[in-house]
mmCIF file of C-alpha atoms in Angstrom:
data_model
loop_
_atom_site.group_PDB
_atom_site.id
_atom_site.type_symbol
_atom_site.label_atom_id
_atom_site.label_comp_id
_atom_site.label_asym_id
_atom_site.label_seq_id
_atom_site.Cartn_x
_atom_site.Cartn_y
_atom_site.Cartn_z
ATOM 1 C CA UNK B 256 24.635 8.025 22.688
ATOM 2 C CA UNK B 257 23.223 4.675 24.362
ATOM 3 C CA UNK B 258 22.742 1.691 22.104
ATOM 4 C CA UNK B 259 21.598 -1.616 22.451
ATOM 5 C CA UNK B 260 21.814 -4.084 19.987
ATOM 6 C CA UNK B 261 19.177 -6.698 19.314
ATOM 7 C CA UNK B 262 20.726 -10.066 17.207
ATOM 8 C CA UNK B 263 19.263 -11.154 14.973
ATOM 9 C CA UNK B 264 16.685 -9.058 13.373
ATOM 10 C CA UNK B 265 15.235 -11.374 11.391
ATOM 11 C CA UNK B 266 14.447 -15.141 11.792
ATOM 12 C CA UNK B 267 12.710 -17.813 9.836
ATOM 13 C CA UNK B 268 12.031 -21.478 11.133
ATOM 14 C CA UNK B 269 10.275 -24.736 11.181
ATOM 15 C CA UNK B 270 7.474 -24.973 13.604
ATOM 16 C CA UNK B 271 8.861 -26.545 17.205
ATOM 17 C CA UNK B 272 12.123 -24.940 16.663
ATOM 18 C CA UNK B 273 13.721 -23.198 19.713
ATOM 19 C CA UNK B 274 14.591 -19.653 19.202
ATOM 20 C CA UNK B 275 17.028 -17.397 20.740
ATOM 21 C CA UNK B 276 17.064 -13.873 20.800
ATOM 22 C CA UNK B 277 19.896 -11.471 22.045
ATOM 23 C CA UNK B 278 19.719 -7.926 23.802
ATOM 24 C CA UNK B 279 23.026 -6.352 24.664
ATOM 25 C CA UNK B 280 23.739 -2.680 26.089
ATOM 26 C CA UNK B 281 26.753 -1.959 24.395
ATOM 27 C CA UNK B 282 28.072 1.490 26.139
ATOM 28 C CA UNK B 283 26.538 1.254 29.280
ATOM 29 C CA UNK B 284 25.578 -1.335 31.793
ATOM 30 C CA UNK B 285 21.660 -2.321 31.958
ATOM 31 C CA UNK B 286 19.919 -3.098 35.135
ATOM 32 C CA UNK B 287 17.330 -3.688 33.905
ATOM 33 C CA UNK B 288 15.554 -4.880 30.581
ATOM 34 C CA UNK B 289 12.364 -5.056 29.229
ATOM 35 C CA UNK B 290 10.642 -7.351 26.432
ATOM 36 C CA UNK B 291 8.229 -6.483 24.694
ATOM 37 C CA UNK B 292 6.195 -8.153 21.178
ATOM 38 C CA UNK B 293 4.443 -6.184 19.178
ATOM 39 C CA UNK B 294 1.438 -7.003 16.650
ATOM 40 C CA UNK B 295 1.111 -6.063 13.003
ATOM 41 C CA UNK B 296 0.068 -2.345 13.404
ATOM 42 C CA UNK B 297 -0.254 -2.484 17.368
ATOM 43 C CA UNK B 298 1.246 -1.050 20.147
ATOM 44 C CA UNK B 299 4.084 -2.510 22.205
ATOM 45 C CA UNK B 300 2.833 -5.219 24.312
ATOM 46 C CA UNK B 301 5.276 -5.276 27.633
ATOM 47 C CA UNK B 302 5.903 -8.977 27.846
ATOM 48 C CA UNK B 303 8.511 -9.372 30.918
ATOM 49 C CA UNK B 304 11.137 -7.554 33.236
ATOM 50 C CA UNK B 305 14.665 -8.653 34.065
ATOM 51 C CA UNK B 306 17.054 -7.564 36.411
ATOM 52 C CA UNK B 307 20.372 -9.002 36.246
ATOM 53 C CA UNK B 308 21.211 -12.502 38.463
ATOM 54 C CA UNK B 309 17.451 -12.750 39.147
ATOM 55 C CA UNK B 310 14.255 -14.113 37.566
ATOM 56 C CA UNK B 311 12.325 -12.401 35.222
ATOM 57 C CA UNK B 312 9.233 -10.751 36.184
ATOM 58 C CA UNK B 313 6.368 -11.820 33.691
ATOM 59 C CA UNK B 314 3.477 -10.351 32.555
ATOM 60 C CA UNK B 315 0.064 -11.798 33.126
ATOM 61 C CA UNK B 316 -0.693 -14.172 30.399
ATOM 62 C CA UNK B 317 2.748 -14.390 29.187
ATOM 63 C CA UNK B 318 4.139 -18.099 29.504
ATOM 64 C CA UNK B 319 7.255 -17.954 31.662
ATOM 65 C CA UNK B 320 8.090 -21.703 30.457
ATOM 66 C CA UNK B 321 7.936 -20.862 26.856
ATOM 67 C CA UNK B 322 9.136 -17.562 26.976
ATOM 68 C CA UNK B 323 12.611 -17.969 28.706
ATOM 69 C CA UNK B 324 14.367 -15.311 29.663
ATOM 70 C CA UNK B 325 18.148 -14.745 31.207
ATOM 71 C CA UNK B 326 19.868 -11.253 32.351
ATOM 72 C CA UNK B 327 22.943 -13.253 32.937
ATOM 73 C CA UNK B 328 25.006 -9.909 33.113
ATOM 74 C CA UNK B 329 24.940 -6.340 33.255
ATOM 75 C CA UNK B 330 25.074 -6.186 29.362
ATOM 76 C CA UNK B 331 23.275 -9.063 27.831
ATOM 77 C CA UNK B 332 19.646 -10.009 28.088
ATOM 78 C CA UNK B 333 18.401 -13.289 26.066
ATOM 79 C CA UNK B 334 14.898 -14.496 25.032
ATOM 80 C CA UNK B 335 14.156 -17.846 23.827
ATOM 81 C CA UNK B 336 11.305 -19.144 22.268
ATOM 82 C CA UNK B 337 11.414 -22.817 23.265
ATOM 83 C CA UNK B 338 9.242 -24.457 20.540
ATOM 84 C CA UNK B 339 7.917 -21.764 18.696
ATOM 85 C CA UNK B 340 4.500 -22.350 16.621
ATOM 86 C CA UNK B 341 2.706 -20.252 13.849
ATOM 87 C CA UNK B 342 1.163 -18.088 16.108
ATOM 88 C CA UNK B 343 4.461 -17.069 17.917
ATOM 89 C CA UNK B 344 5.552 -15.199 15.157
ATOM 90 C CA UNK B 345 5.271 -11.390 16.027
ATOM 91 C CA UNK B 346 7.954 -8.852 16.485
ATOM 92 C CA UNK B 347 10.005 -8.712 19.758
ATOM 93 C CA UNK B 348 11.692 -5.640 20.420
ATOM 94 C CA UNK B 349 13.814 -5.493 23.902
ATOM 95 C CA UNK B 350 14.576 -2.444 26.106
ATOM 96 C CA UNK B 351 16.995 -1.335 28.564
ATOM 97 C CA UNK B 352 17.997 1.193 31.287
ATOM 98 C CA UNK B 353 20.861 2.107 32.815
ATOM 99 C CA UNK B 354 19.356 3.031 36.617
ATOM 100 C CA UNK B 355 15.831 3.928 37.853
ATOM 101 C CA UNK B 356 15.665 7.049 36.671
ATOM 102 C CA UNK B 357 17.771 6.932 33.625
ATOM 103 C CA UNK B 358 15.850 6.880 29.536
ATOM 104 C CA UNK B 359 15.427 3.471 28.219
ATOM 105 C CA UNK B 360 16.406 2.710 25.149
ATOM 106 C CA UNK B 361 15.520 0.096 22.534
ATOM 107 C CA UNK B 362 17.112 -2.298 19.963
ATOM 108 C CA UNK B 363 15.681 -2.887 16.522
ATOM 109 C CA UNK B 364 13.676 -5.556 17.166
ATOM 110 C CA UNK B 365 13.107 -9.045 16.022
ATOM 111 C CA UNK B 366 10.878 -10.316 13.175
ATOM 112 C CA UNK B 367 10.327 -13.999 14.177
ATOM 113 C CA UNK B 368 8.307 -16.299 11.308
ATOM 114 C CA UNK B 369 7.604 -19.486 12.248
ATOM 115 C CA UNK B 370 6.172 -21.517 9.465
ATOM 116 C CA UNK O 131 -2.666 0.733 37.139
ATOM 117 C CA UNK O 132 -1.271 3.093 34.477
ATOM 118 C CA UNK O 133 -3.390 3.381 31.259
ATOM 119 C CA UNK O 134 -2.731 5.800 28.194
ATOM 120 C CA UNK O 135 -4.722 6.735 25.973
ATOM 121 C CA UNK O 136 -4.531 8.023 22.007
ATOM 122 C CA UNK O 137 -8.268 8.510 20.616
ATOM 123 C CA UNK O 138 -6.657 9.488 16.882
ATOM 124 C CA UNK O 139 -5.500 5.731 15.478
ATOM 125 C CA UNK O 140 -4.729 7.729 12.650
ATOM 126 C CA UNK O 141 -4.072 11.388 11.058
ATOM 127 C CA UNK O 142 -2.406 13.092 8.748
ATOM 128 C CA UNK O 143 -1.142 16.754 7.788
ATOM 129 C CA UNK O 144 -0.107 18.590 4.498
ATOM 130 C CA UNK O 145 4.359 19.008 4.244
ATOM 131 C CA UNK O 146 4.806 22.207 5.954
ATOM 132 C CA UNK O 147 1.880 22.546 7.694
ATOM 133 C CA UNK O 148 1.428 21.277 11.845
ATOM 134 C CA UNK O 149 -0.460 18.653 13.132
ATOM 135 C CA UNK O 150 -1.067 17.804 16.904
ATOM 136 C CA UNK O 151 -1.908 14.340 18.446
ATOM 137 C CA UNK O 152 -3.778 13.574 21.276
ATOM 138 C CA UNK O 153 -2.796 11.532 24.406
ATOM 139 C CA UNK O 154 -4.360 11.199 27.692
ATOM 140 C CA UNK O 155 -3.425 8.968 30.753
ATOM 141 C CA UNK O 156 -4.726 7.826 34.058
ATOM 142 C CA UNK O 157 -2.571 7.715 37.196
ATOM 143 C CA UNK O 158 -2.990 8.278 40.752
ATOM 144 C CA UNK O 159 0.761 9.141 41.364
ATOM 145 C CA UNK O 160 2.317 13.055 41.225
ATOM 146 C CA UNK O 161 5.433 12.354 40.039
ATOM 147 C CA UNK O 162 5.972 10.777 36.916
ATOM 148 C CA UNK O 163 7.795 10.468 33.157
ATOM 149 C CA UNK O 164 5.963 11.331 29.819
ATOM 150 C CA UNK O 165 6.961 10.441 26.647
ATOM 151 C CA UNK O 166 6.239 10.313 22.550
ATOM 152 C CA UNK O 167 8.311 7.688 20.594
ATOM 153 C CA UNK O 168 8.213 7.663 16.662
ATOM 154 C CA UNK O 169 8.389 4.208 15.164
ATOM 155 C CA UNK O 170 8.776 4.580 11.015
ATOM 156 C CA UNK O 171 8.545 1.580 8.727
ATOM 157 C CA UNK O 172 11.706 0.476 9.846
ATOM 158 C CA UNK O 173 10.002 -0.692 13.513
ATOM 159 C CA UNK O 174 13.103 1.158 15.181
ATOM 160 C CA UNK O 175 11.475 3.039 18.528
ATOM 161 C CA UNK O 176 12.976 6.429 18.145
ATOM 162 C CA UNK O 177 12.643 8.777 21.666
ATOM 163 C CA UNK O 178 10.533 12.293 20.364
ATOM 164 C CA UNK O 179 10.343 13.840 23.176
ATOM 165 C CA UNK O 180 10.276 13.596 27.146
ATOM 166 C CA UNK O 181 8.864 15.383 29.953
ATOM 167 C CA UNK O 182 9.027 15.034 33.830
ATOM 168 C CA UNK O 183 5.424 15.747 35.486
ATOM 169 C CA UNK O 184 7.187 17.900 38.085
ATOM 170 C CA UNK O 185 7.959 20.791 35.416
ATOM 171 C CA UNK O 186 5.466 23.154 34.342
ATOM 172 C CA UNK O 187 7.327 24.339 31.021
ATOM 173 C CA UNK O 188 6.359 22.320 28.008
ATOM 174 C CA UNK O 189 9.284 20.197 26.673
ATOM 175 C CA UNK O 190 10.556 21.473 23.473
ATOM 176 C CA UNK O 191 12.798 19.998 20.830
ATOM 177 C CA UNK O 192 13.056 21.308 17.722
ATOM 178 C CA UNK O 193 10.015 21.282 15.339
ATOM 179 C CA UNK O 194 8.349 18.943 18.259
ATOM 180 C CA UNK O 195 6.454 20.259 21.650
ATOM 181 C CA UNK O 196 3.942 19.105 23.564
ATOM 182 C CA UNK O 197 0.931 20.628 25.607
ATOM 183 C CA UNK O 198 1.375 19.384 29.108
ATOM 184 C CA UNK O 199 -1.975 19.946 31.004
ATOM 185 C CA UNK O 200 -0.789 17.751 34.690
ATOM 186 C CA UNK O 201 -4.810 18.561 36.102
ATOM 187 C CA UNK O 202 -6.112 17.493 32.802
ATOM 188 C CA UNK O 203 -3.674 14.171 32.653
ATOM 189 C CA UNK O 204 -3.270 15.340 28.928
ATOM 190 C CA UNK O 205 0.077 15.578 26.929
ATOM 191 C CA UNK O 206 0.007 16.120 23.349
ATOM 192 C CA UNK O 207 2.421 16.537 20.699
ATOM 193 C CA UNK O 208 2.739 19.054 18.048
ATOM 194 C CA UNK O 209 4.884 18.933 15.308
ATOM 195 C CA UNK O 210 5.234 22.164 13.180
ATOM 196 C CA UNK O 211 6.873 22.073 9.991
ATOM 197 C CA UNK O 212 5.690 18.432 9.455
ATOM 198 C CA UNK O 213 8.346 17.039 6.544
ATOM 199 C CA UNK O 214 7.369 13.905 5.089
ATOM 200 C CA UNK O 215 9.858 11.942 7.667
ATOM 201 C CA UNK O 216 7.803 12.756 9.986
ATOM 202 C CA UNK O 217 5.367 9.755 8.686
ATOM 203 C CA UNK O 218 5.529 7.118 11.487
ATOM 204 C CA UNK O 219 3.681 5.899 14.418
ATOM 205 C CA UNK O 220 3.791 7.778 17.044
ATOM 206 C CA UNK O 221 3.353 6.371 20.635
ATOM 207 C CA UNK O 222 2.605 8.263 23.639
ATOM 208 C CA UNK O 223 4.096 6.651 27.052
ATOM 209 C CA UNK O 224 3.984 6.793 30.656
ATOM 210 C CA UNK O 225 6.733 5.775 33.239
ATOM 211 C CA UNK O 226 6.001 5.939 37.208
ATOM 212 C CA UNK O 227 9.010 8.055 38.743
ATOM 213 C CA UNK O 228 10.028 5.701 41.905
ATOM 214 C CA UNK O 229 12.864 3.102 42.698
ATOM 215 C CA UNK O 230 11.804 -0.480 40.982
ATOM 216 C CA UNK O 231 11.949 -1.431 37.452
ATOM 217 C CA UNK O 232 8.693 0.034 36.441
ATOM 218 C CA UNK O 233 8.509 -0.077 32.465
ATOM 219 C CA UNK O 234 6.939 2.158 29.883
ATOM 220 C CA UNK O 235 3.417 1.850 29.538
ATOM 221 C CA UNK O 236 2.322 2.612 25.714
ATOM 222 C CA UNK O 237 -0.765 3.772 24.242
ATOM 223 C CA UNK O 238 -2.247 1.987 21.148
ATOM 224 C CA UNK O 239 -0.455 4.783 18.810
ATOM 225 C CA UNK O 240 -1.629 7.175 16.027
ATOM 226 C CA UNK O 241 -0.573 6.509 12.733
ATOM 227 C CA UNK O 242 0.263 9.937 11.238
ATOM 228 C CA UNK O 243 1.037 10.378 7.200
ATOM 229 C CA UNK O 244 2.270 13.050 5.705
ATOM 230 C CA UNK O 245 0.998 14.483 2.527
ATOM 231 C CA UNK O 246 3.612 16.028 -0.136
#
């Protein structure tokens, strides 16, 4: 079946550290992806929508200029945390769907610490 | 805008034995996607079960089916047999069913644990 593949799944850094997270379709071609971060023992908190060659569509309250994210093909969906703090860590899982009315399916997620 | 609801943050059912959970949502549109996702310790989002609002029949898969009342807005899941992988979060989701990149909106999740 589908997969996507979320790198890497687990990342520890310094405080004001830049961090970039990878979403890849690997069997089918994505327009579309979702990110989402999710709390200790909460639900999935949609955080912005990409469509590949365009901008991201953010959520309200998310922070398009510290949350940067580029669909820069059909496959491959990045996130970067552009100096992360303490209370960036969280878990950021990403999505993605083949066509409008296709399933979306999820990587594995990312457990960012920043200390 | 979409909202779903899960009233149950957590429950729990003897091996063997079934369990249902709870979901509700609000929308204004007819024509829309349902869906329960299982998320074990492991945080991976694992698809339970799907159903389009334009069906009547309940969406079956295995030990898992859900109760799909469209003039109620309720969908619930019940899982017969429960086996004690069946411990996970469960999250009950709503997608509109129209062109544009609408995402899945997710309840807050019920927490269910399964007793040996």
């Amino acid at each position: 079946g589908a997969v996507v593949s979320q790198h890497p799944s687990r990342v520890i850094c310094k405080s004001g550290t830049s961090v970039k997270i990878e979403c890849r379709s690997l069997d089918f071609q994505a327009t579309t992806m979702f990110w989402y971060r999710q709390f200790p023992k909460k639900s999935l908190m949609l955080m912005a929508t990409s469509n590949e060659g365009s901008k991201a569509t953010y959520e309200q309250g998310v922070e398009k200029d510290k949350f940067l994210i580029n669909h820069a093909s059909l496959t491959l969906s990045t996130l970067t945390v552009t100096s992360a703090h303490p209370e960036d860590s969280s878990f950021y899982i990403c999505s993605a769907r083949g066509g409008v009315n296709q399933p979306q399916h999820f990587g594995d997620g990312t457990r960012l610490s920043i200390l | 805008a979409q909202t779903v609801t899960q009233s149950q943050p957590e429950m729990s059912v003897q091996e063997a034995e079934t369990v249902t959970l709870s979901c509700t949502y609000d929308t204004s549109e007819s024509d829309y996607y349902l869906f329960w996702y299982k998320q074990p310790p492991s945080r991976q989002m694992i698809l339970v079960i799907r159903q389009e609002a334009y069906k009547q029949q309940n969406a079956t898969e295995n030990r898992f089916s859900v109760n799909f009342q469209k003039a109620a807005k309720s969908f619930s899941l019940k899982i017969s047999d429960s086996q004690l992988g069946d411990a996970a979060m469960y999250f009950c989701a709503y997608r509109s069913f129209s062109s544009g990149n609408t995402p899945l909106v997710f309840g807050k999740g019920t927490r269910l644990s399964v007793i040996a």
